[in-house]
C-alpha atoms as one frame of an Amber mdcrd trajectory, in Angstrom:
protein
  -8.536  53.292  11.719  -7.512  51.065   9.135  -9.628  49.383   6.722 -10.203
  45.827   6.138 -11.443  43.837   3.795 -14.961  41.781   5.033 -14.460  38.844
   4.025 -18.310  37.091   4.854 -19.860  35.986   7.911 -18.151  31.891   8.526
 -19.538  29.703  11.857 -17.464  27.919  13.278 -17.721  25.118  16.233 -16.619
  25.234  19.534 -15.615  23.104  21.344 -14.486  22.986  25.260 -13.371  20.233
  27.431 -10.628  19.691  29.946  -7.111  18.876  28.650  -6.817  14.196  30.169
  -4.491  12.133  31.017  -3.685   8.583  31.157  -2.242   7.224  34.773   0.179
   4.090  34.429   0.488   1.933  37.353   2.640  -0.498  38.269   2.288  -4.258
  37.533  -0.271  -5.972  40.680  -0.081  -2.765  42.259  -3.834  -0.978  44.431
  -1.960   1.315  45.886  -1.047   2.918  42.307  -4.869   2.297  41.553  -6.277
   4.480  44.886  -3.302   7.252  43.773  -4.944   6.867  40.171  -7.957   7.669
  41.449  -7.436  10.238  43.744  -5.631  13.285  41.400  -8.557  11.765  38.370
 -11.510  13.221  41.606  -9.629  16.046  42.034  -9.225  16.328  38.250 -12.833
  18.351  35.872 -13.870  14.693  33.337 -11.564  13.058  34.971 -13.794  10.113
  34.799 -12.811   9.816  31.159  -8.917   9.371  32.453  -7.750   5.854  31.623
  -5.802   3.428  34.081  -2.828   1.039  32.769  -0.855  -1.449  34.361   2.149
  -1.331  33.709   3.199  -5.262  32.450   4.593  -6.867  29.586   2.153  -6.518
  27.341   1.422  -2.791  28.477   1.648  -2.202  24.421  -0.728  -4.357  22.608
  -2.322  -2.997  20.195  -5.542  -2.780  21.402  -4.269  -0.726  24.704  -3.565
   1.461  21.450  -6.713   1.570  19.812  -7.702   2.318  24.193  -6.192   5.064
  24.035  -5.977   7.091  20.958 -10.199   6.786  21.094  -9.641   8.175  24.876
  -7.953  11.101  22.680  -5.169  12.659  25.800  -2.533  14.649  25.849  -0.376
  13.381  28.319   0.742  10.581  30.093   0.817  10.068  34.040   3.335   7.574
  35.918   1.729   7.427  39.485   4.661   4.245  40.252   5.391   2.472  37.235
   9.267   1.764  36.173  10.415   5.525  34.713  11.547   3.218  32.091   9.033
   1.214  30.612   6.816   4.193  30.878   9.510   6.235  29.126   8.443   2.993
  26.030   5.381   3.641  26.631   4.945   7.094  26.656   7.250   6.871  23.739
   5.087   3.451  22.039   2.184   5.943  22.446   3.342   9.531  21.630   1.824
  10.874  24.017   3.853  13.145  26.710   5.683  11.464  30.378   4.736  13.126
  32.693   5.303  11.784  36.956   2.753  13.025  38.453   3.378  14.476  42.052
   4.814  16.691  38.709   1.706  17.226  36.817   0.930  21.412  38.531   3.904
  21.951  36.251   3.911  24.015  33.296   2.689  21.101  30.355  -1.051  20.820
  28.672  -2.400  18.817  30.498  -2.624  21.141  33.490  -5.389  22.744  31.707
  -8.611  21.459  33.381 -10.102  22.772  36.746 -11.005  21.813  39.245 -14.388
  19.855  39.589 -16.890  21.959  41.687 -15.700  24.380  38.787 -18.154  22.850
  36.737 -20.291  21.442  39.323 -22.106  22.606  42.370 -23.115  19.295  44.064
 -20.147  19.081  45.164 -19.299  22.349  47.207 -22.669  23.282  49.264 -25.426
  22.347  51.271 -26.091  19.896  47.997 -22.709  17.861  48.518 -24.310  16.126
  51.138 -26.539  13.616  48.243 -22.612  13.170  47.363 -21.195  10.114  48.207
 -17.468   9.670  47.992 -15.867   6.341  48.771 -13.196   5.990  52.058  -9.855
   6.371  51.073  -8.889   3.155  52.450 -12.148   1.135  51.816 -12.739  -1.284
  49.286 -10.643  -1.347  46.084 -14.600  -1.854  44.012 -15.819   1.178  45.857
 -12.456   3.100  45.681 -13.788   2.187  41.535 -17.249   3.979  41.674 -17.165
   6.980  43.495 -13.668   7.951  43.673 -11.314   9.332  46.287 -12.555  13.757
  45.998 -10.445  16.000  48.495 -12.118  18.655  49.037 -10.713  22.061  49.107
  -9.516  23.672  52.316 -12.743  26.094  53.099 -15.323  23.896  51.466 -14.064
  20.896  53.490 -17.366  20.686  55.940 -19.536  21.317  52.692 -18.786  18.315
  50.445 -19.038  14.837  49.393 -19.397  12.248  51.614 -18.668   9.057  52.554
 -21.439   6.152  52.859 -22.608   5.192  55.639 -22.981   1.422  54.460 -21.371
   0.530  51.022 -24.460  -0.861  49.655 -25.639   3.144  49.344 -23.130   2.905
  45.768 -25.166   0.638  44.240 -28.056   3.225  43.996 -26.147   6.445  43.580
 -24.071   4.709  40.259 -27.319   4.805  38.414 -28.304   7.946  40.245 -25.633
   9.795  39.182 -25.094  11.156  42.623 -20.643  10.214  42.781 -17.902  12.910
  43.085 -16.515  10.814  39.369 -20.005  11.208  38.606 -20.149  14.628  38.989
 -16.860  15.712  38.274 -18.377  15.423  34.993 -20.767  18.623  33.978 -20.882
  20.205  31.362 -18.622  17.564  29.809 -19.515  16.016  27.646 -18.973  14.318
  23.407 -20.479  16.175  20.346 -19.933  13.462  17.196 -18.539   9.932  17.121
 -17.509   8.161  14.048 -19.567   4.791  14.470 -23.233   4.701  13.270 -22.814
   1.062  14.954 -23.471   2.357  17.880 -27.699   1.661  18.536 -29.889   3.520
  21.112 -30.089   1.396  23.438 -26.994  -0.697  24.547 -27.026  -3.788  27.634
 -26.700  -2.835  31.085 -23.082  -3.895  31.857 -22.896  -5.594  35.512 -19.762
  -6.425  37.088 -19.088  -8.468  39.704 -15.783  -8.040  40.761 -14.095  -9.665
  44.712 -13.415  -6.480  47.582  -9.985  -6.282  45.751 -10.515  -6.868  42.467
  -8.196  -5.203  40.722  -8.157  -6.497  37.524 -11.667  -6.314  37.410 -11.320
  -2.217  38.885  -9.492  -1.804  36.006 -11.962  -2.980  33.306 -14.802  -0.946
  34.550 -12.911   1.835  35.471 -11.800   2.572  31.080 -14.298   0.811  30.278
 -17.037   3.101  31.807 -13.892   6.201  30.453 -15.040   5.836  27.198 -18.546
   5.081  27.307 -21.164   7.324  25.448 -22.148   9.825  27.379 -24.465  11.894
  25.635 -25.628  10.116  22.246 -26.171   6.517  23.780 -26.174   5.526  27.516
 -23.987   2.558  28.125 -25.288   1.096  32.341 -22.333   0.773  34.276 -22.272
  -0.220  37.951 -19.913  -2.611  39.847 -20.770  -4.609  42.738 -18.981  -6.369
  44.945 -18.927 -10.550  44.959 -21.393 -10.125  47.937 -23.788  -7.415  47.097
 -26.716 -10.654  45.229 -26.851 -12.195  48.580 -26.871  -9.207  51.287 -27.885
  -6.373  49.176 -31.619  -6.233  50.101 -32.401  -3.579  46.580 -29.333  -4.944
  44.208 -32.277  -5.780  42.107 -33.715  -2.752  42.256 -30.141  -1.230  41.341
 -30.154  -3.658  38.509 -33.392  -2.673  36.695 -33.232   1.801  37.773 -29.753
   1.184  35.697 -32.642   0.247  32.036 -32.606   2.447  30.080 -35.176   3.090
  26.845 -36.051   4.598  24.362 -37.918   2.877  22.276 -35.885  -0.494  20.842
 -34.318  -3.183  23.574 -31.272  -4.983  23.735 -30.527  -8.289  24.450 -30.320
  -9.445  26.894 -30.789  -6.653  28.349 -28.258  -7.584  31.082 -24.145  -8.463
  30.388 -22.391 -10.164  33.507 -18.241  -9.622  33.671 -15.719 -10.577  36.099
 -11.930 -11.564  35.502 -12.466 -12.991  39.966 -15.675 -14.665  40.294 -16.583
 -18.229  38.435 -19.840 -17.759  36.731 -21.235 -20.526  38.532 -21.986 -18.009
  41.549 -22.325 -14.444  37.726 -24.456 -17.257  37.699 -26.343 -17.434  41.337
 -26.165 -13.491  40.666 -28.067 -13.168  37.412 -30.245 -15.752  39.688 -30.871
 -13.400  43.011 -31.690 -10.405  41.082 -34.466 -12.241  38.613 -32.322 -12.791
  35.516 -33.731 -15.116  32.822 -30.685 -16.658  31.123 -31.119 -15.703  27.466
 -29.083 -18.060  24.596 -28.414 -14.864  22.788 -24.583 -14.993  21.903 -23.945
 -11.761  20.814 -26.368  -8.372  20.616 -29.409  -7.971  19.193 -32.014  -5.833
  19.011 -36.060  -6.270  19.366 -38.643  -3.246  19.970 -40.110  -2.778  23.341
 -42.919  -5.201  23.909 -46.178  -3.721  25.224 -46.393  -6.066  28.698 -43.201
  -5.960  30.772 -41.014  -9.085  30.565 -38.340 -10.260  32.994 -34.853  -9.419
  31.724 -32.310 -11.865  30.521 -28.742 -11.741  31.251 -25.895 -13.118  29.515
 -22.035 -13.891  30.768 -18.588 -12.064  29.633 -20.204 -11.121  25.652 -17.365
  -9.053  23.918 -18.852  -5.736  24.672 -16.825  -3.193  23.487 -18.432  -2.084
  20.608 -20.097   0.830  23.177 -17.255   2.754  23.250 -14.090   1.537  20.679
 -14.805   3.649  18.186 -13.931   7.170  17.273 -15.825  10.799  18.916 -15.385
  13.732  19.527 -14.656  14.785  23.028 -16.108  17.925  24.244 -19.048  20.277
  24.018 -19.219  21.630  21.370 -21.422  25.261  20.374 -21.410  27.435  17.428
 -20.295  30.235  17.080 -20.647  32.877  14.485 -17.558  34.539  12.223 -17.114
  37.563  10.523 -13.609  37.556   8.979 -11.573  39.621   7.234  -8.215  40.182
   5.081  -6.209  40.188   8.772  -6.653  39.584  12.727 -10.629  39.174  12.942
 -12.124  40.125  16.812 -15.744  37.472  17.835 -17.204  36.659  20.430 -16.677
  33.111  21.782 -20.483  31.473  23.128 -19.275  28.604  25.107 -20.904  25.513
  25.141 -20.446  25.764  29.454 -20.043  28.271  31.837 -18.275  27.359  34.059
 -19.285  28.430  37.671 -15.403  29.894  38.967 -12.226  30.282  36.107 -10.540
  28.114  35.323  -8.204  26.250  32.284  -9.455  24.066  29.843  -8.761  23.333
  25.877 -10.455  25.132  22.969 -11.129  23.650  20.211 -12.060  25.336  16.320
 -13.837  24.207  13.961 -15.538  25.352  10.617 -15.255  27.164   7.584 -12.358
  29.096   8.259 -10.130  26.559   8.933 -10.432  24.125   5.248  -7.965  24.368
   3.209  -5.845  24.815   5.220  -2.414  22.335   6.440  -2.819  21.188   9.636
   0.510  22.177  10.660   1.950  23.642  13.292   2.702  27.477  11.585  -0.601
  27.468  10.444  -1.803  26.816  13.710   0.994  30.015  14.942   0.225  31.475
  12.018  -4.333  31.575  13.253  -3.073  33.148  17.195  -0.211  34.574  16.374
  -2.253  38.714  17.030  -4.750  36.919  19.829  -1.203  35.513  22.280  -1.759
  37.789  24.705  -5.416  35.402  24.924  -3.610  31.187  25.313  -0.397  30.675
  27.490   1.203  28.656  25.536   0.671  27.059  21.463  -2.211  26.730  19.927
  -1.630  23.945  17.772  -3.777  21.222  16.226  -6.202  18.711  17.154  -7.243
  16.475  13.524  -8.955  19.959  12.319  -9.696  21.437  14.984  -7.364  24.299
  16.365  -6.509  23.534  19.593  -4.923  25.898  21.968  -4.996  26.049  25.636
  -6.971  28.325  27.392  -7.765  30.411  30.717 -11.155  31.594  31.270 -11.695
  33.997  31.308  -9.045  35.749  29.826  -8.202  39.511  29.409 -10.520  40.374
  27.182 -12.831  37.798  27.408 -14.643  36.005  25.741 -13.750  38.205  22.291
 -10.872  35.784  20.599  -8.712  37.288  17.545  -7.536  34.993  14.843  -6.166
  36.173  11.945  -6.410  32.812   8.795  -3.762  33.030   6.908  -4.183  32.724
   2.983  -1.838  30.045   0.555  -0.135  32.205  -1.419   1.150  33.533   2.617
   1.164  29.942   4.251   3.063  28.548   0.883   6.420  30.869   2.359   5.810
  29.971   6.038   6.052  26.049   5.168   9.053  26.116   4.004  10.382  27.930
   6.002   9.777  26.338   8.806  11.157  22.906   7.032  14.390  24.559   5.144
  16.974  26.998   6.638  16.440  29.461   3.471  14.676  29.511   0.576  14.302
  30.962  -3.448  12.496  29.747  -6.623  14.021  27.681  -8.236  15.323  29.087
 -11.571  11.490  27.930 -13.453  10.006  28.720 -11.228  10.377  32.061 -11.550
   9.298  31.818 -15.123   5.967  29.960 -14.458   5.825  32.531 -11.684   5.681
  34.937 -13.788   3.347  32.755 -16.585   0.522  31.959 -13.928   0.132  35.645
 -12.903  -0.065  36.783 -16.733  -2.057  34.213 -18.018  -4.817  31.608 -17.222
  -2.295  27.926 -17.084  -5.764  26.964 -17.131  -5.804  26.191 -20.823  -2.737
  23.937 -20.099  -5.189  21.392 -19.768  -7.474  21.755 -23.507  -6.677  19.359
 -26.260  -4.321  19.484 -28.165  -2.644  22.538 -26.109   0.857  21.320 -24.219
   1.229  18.733 -27.543   1.493  22.203 -29.530   3.075  24.323 -26.976   6.496
  21.816 -27.089   6.203  21.512 -30.907   7.223  25.201 -31.151   9.617  24.857
 -28.681  13.355  25.684 -30.184  15.321  23.288 -29.018  17.953  25.523 -27.306
  19.907  23.509 -24.104  18.948  20.113 -25.010  20.712  20.276 -28.860  23.001
  22.905 -26.902  24.141  20.297 -24.120  24.120  16.984 -26.338  26.049  19.355
 -28.352  28.545  19.821 -25.951  28.743  16.080 -25.046  29.363  14.746 -28.332
  32.011  17.073 -28.541  34.060  17.132 -25.294  32.027  13.748 -23.874  32.154
  14.015 -19.798  33.928  16.955 -19.517  31.820  19.148 -18.555  29.206  19.039
 -15.642  25.958  18.911 -16.754  24.012  22.341 -14.230  27.739  23.875 -16.426
  26.273  22.285 -19.259  22.441  23.664 -19.117  24.299  27.262 -17.946  25.883
  27.873 -21.134  22.662  27.070 -22.913  20.980  28.836 -20.970  23.629  32.080
 -22.018  23.891  30.648 -25.393  21.615  28.917 -26.955  19.085  31.529 -26.623
  21.176  32.114 -30.424  18.793  30.032 -32.699  16.281  31.785 -34.093  12.497
  30.977 -32.924  10.411  28.078 -34.683   7.332  29.032 -36.314   5.154  27.059
 -37.980   1.166  26.024 -39.744  -1.276  24.341 -38.353  -1.220  22.684 -41.403
   2.593  20.619 -39.771   2.793  21.812 -36.211   1.791  18.351 -35.594   2.674
  15.259 -37.426  -0.776  12.694 -37.331  -3.209  15.674 -35.996  -5.074  17.139
 -38.987  -4.875  21.455 -39.349  -8.300  21.909 -38.012  -7.383  19.545 -35.153
  -4.155  21.829 -34.366  -5.956  24.932 -35.079  -8.138  25.814 -31.985  -5.617
  24.601 -29.115  -2.490  27.193 -31.556  -5.307  29.807 -31.422  -5.275  28.795
 -27.497  -2.392  29.502 -26.604  -2.470  33.178 -28.622  -5.275  34.031 -25.876
  -3.392  33.418 -23.548  -0.420  34.716 -24.707   2.012  32.120 -25.273   1.069
  32.753 -28.976   1.870  35.108 -31.638  -0.213  34.510 -35.215   2.511  35.766
 -38.202   3.396  35.029 -42.011   6.169  32.934 -43.799   8.724  34.502 -45.993
  11.426  32.248 -47.700  12.897  34.978 -49.488  15.209  33.827 -52.997  17.937
  36.733 -52.749  18.956  35.804 -49.061  17.555  32.571 -47.768  16.745  33.129
 -44.807  13.651  32.141 -43.550  12.007  34.544 -42.179   8.763  34.876 -39.396
   6.629  37.586 -40.337   3.753  39.010 -37.538  -0.067  39.823 -39.230   0.797
  42.977 -37.564   3.868  44.054 -38.756   2.985  42.979 -42.872   2.302  44.761
 -45.241   0.252  44.754 -48.560   3.857  44.532 -50.415   5.750  41.213 -48.844
   9.728  41.799 -47.736  12.255  40.093 -46.564  13.499  41.283 -43.233  16.852
  40.654 -43.943  17.856  41.748 -47.081  14.874  44.464 -47.440  13.779  42.539
 -50.753  10.370  41.635 -52.817   9.062  38.882 -52.120   5.747  37.020 -52.008
   4.178  35.391 -47.938   3.831  31.775 -47.910   1.286  29.452 -49.709  -0.150
  26.583 -48.436   0.094  24.538 -50.801   0.219  27.379 -53.546  -3.115  28.647
 -52.556  -4.613  31.120 -49.606  -1.329  32.699 -47.835  -0.484  30.678 -44.515
  -1.021  31.267 -41.096   1.609  30.067 -39.504   2.354  30.559 -35.250   5.328
  30.797 -33.442   6.077  31.092 -29.133   6.619  34.909 -28.206  10.671  34.839
 -26.662   9.197  34.292 -22.610   7.002  32.093 -23.650   9.665  29.871 -25.665
  12.535  29.650 -22.968  10.554  28.665 -20.536   8.824  25.727 -22.719  12.752
  24.899 -24.135  13.673  25.024 -19.571  11.451  22.328 -18.988   8.567  24.883
 -16.809   5.695  23.834 -19.111   5.571  20.701 -17.037   5.902  21.893 -13.473
   2.902  24.100 -14.911   1.310  21.512 -16.582   0.627  19.702 -12.792  -0.328
  22.896 -11.289  -2.780  23.143 -13.406  -4.093  19.882 -12.896  -4.519  20.510
  -9.127  -6.314  23.335  -9.265  -8.647  22.380 -11.181  -9.659  19.122  -8.994
  -8.851  21.591  -5.845  -9.419  25.785  -6.800  -8.204  26.890  -3.626  -5.460
  25.113  -3.574  -1.874  26.912  -4.572   1.672  25.773  -6.048   4.946  27.911
  -6.515   6.408  25.423  -9.706   9.985  25.552  -8.413  12.049  25.712  -5.199
  15.315  25.845  -4.869  15.759  24.851  -0.583  19.001  24.905   1.909  18.122
  22.401   5.175  19.931  23.025   8.006  22.623  21.104   7.208  23.828  22.881
   4.791  22.115  20.680   1.911  20.821  22.123  -1.105  18.084  20.290  -2.967
  15.286  21.607  -5.682  11.885  20.868  -5.709   9.375  20.899  -8.902   7.026
  21.546  -7.232   5.367  22.818  -3.577   2.096  23.905  -2.087  -1.338  23.262
  -1.072  -3.795  21.055  -2.154  -7.263  19.512  -0.481  -5.898  20.776   2.837
  -2.404  18.665   3.000   1.086  20.243   2.052   2.386  18.626  -1.620   6.099
  18.903  -2.522   7.468  16.312  -5.490   8.240  15.633  -9.685   7.265  16.968
 -12.843   8.930  14.434 -15.270   8.360  14.655 -19.299   8.038  11.497 -19.353
   7.255   8.278 -16.560  10.572   6.702 -17.244  12.800   8.967 -15.593  11.409
   7.608 -12.288  12.823   4.208 -13.549  15.751   3.824 -11.514  14.205   3.556
  -8.057  16.354   5.061  -6.492  15.639   8.802  -7.992  12.240   7.571  -6.053
  12.993   6.687  -3.100  15.544   9.809  -2.766  12.067  12.951  -4.148  10.355
  10.950  -1.699  12.581  11.502   1.549  13.136  14.966   0.302   9.119  15.446
   0.477   9.455  14.211   3.850  12.638  16.717   4.848  10.425  19.007   3.278
   7.171  17.900   6.264   4.932  17.162   3.174   1.651  15.159   3.520   1.588
  14.097  -0.057   4.429  13.433  -2.107   3.355  13.546  -6.449   5.095  11.838
  -8.841   3.258  13.778 -12.298   4.652  13.372 -15.921   3.631  13.744 -19.514
   4.105  10.664 -21.567   3.603   7.761 -18.929   4.645   3.437 -18.916   2.643
   1.225 -17.291   5.866  -1.640 -17.662   8.117   0.420 -15.794   5.570   1.295
 -13.386   4.194  -2.182 -12.386   8.692  -2.688 -12.527  10.006  -0.835 -10.665
   8.150   1.767  -8.223   8.251   0.487  -5.022   6.862  -0.697  -2.612   3.915
   1.816  -0.700   3.767   4.492  -3.828   0.641   4.788  -5.913   0.660   3.051
  -9.446  -1.156   4.968 -12.156  -4.797   3.613 -13.084  -5.215   2.309 -16.712
  -8.547   3.781 -17.629  -7.739   6.317 -19.918  -8.915  10.084 -21.206  -8.939
  12.813 -22.936  -7.938  15.685 -20.337  -4.070  15.855 -18.872  -3.812  14.928
 -15.516  -6.968  12.624 -14.630  -6.169  10.194 -12.729  -4.667   9.939  -9.560
  -3.507   7.090  -7.084  -2.818   7.714  -3.264  -1.869   5.122  -0.654   0.287
   4.645   2.771   3.160   3.524   2.212   3.720   0.271   3.850   7.606  -0.097
   3.814   8.227  -0.763   8.384   8.257   3.706   8.342   5.743   5.031  10.389
   2.856   6.599   8.532   3.761  10.555  10.092   7.475  10.001   8.777   6.357
   8.993   4.844   3.976  11.493   2.919   1.179   9.858   1.699   2.942   8.901
  -3.015   0.159  10.481  -5.566   1.050   9.988  -9.149  -0.744  12.305 -11.734
  -0.460  11.608 -15.019  -1.688  12.271 -18.523  -1.998  10.701 -20.664  -1.228
  10.680 -24.386  -4.801  12.030 -26.370  -6.576   9.090 -28.142  -8.234  10.491
 -30.763 -10.469  13.756 -30.802
């Protein structure tokens, strides 16, 4: 058996929930509403599936927010115009499926019948649970649902109440088919800290077949919290206050106390009943009018007080906030370098085989980019356990599963390393790719040394000062002699081939950098020597052949000998006193600096200092499916996001707005989350005048380390956030003082 490297014990949060949908009905269609309720009642957690009218203003921001918070997986067209349905599906970025095609393959199919989660829907206990008459009043359908039991259990299933008044108390006690279908389904995390532990009793009073009222009630109930906070939500017909003996009791039965009392206690809401009639309904229930026009909380009084009420207050804060759906349980995971199997501990136990969405989050996935190709890498060894490809849901790995699977409850995951992830990301976004010339040089340097040394004071400046200027000088000479006759790419190739014949430059700490003292420059040069980027030696100016030579320290002798003509001479001295130590780049680093690789590596070092678990390639040539060929300076994963961008010596090179837009477009085509623009030397004036709207501008804070400022913003040029990566600027400021 092959031995696998053990990487440690990790914790994974395992959430299980049914796939859920939003139903689209034609405007003013009560038959569409009944059909949507019937479909939702047959699904586990169907009470949390919104129903939307396909009206002219269905695509408002409020509706989009409701659907986003509901966190549904598809739009089901019940009876709306197909073209309008497709338009709305595209607007909400949801797959569209017809009501009669819900049994077809798709993520929306990964749910189960509600009786798989609750034994009260089938069997001896089912007669204590109510369902609505399919042809009954609309309010009763919204409250209890239209439940169709399986044929073999039709005689032991929820009953239609003898009188609709029984649905009053049933709402507060959870004794309806819709509420029983919620068994084992809940939310396990919320983002809002403004949701109190106590919310008012919301009573919707409606005419029996008022579609606007039942839709408001249905969607408010779908999104209310079901565990952390309870917002009692009731629906009554407009004749209930006068004709129901237990109307007041049914309202009080819904009240939940947790140490705080909300004022007002009850909010009456209606779109079909006049306010005077609502006041009369409140009087019939023994409620006292409140003078508060917004919700507030106080400690419970020792002596019972009458319940207060208000009419048509905005209570949407009780549900319009993000939360994580599904019951959650933590599970241990022993991670190996390769496929790792672990026993999944589900938060709920279903009575029968069912399907659902398994969502995993936790330590093993931290730092991984949330891209589809990475989800496939994690689950490709466990394909027999999931029926559709895994995907990311925020930072959760989502897998549509049938329960139980073949080797239940074991799940096989492969947590890839970033060095494996980065090439797969490029392979997914391009037709082919390979390291560019700077990229190959940069990868070699990264493997052989610690590029973090580039961030030390004056190291970059020292390496640059010691560079033998081949390429730039060679290209300028060609252009001077043959102006405009040799393309830039060919000139660079000639420079690489013939420019290397120049002798490497060497200097002492005294004259390496202008305006810097030797005691400031020497530590930087010594740091470069530690990494093998530079070497120490002695200088020799031969009186006989007039050549200026570098003698490595290990090759020095007691008698200085010219390596060119072998004439005896003497080593160079500092101000005519002691022998002066010279520094020279090794040949490989000299060529790397001349080819601009230093800038790429400096950006990589700066990013890795901030996020040590990141990984980058310092230069890649890519070919897209349309044959377009491009070069990207930096590509990799940074803080769990795909990053791509350009690295320049000077920020003035970004002054061309068209160039910036082309760079960002390249990052978008590479499916990057963040676009980086990096420069060693910057000019704020250039950025203020030329950077297009939405691109991050440099900060004005100055400091001593390379690349110490970063800002990000989302582009606002009318582009969808999913289409354009974030922009980031990593700037390296010239050193100012020791």
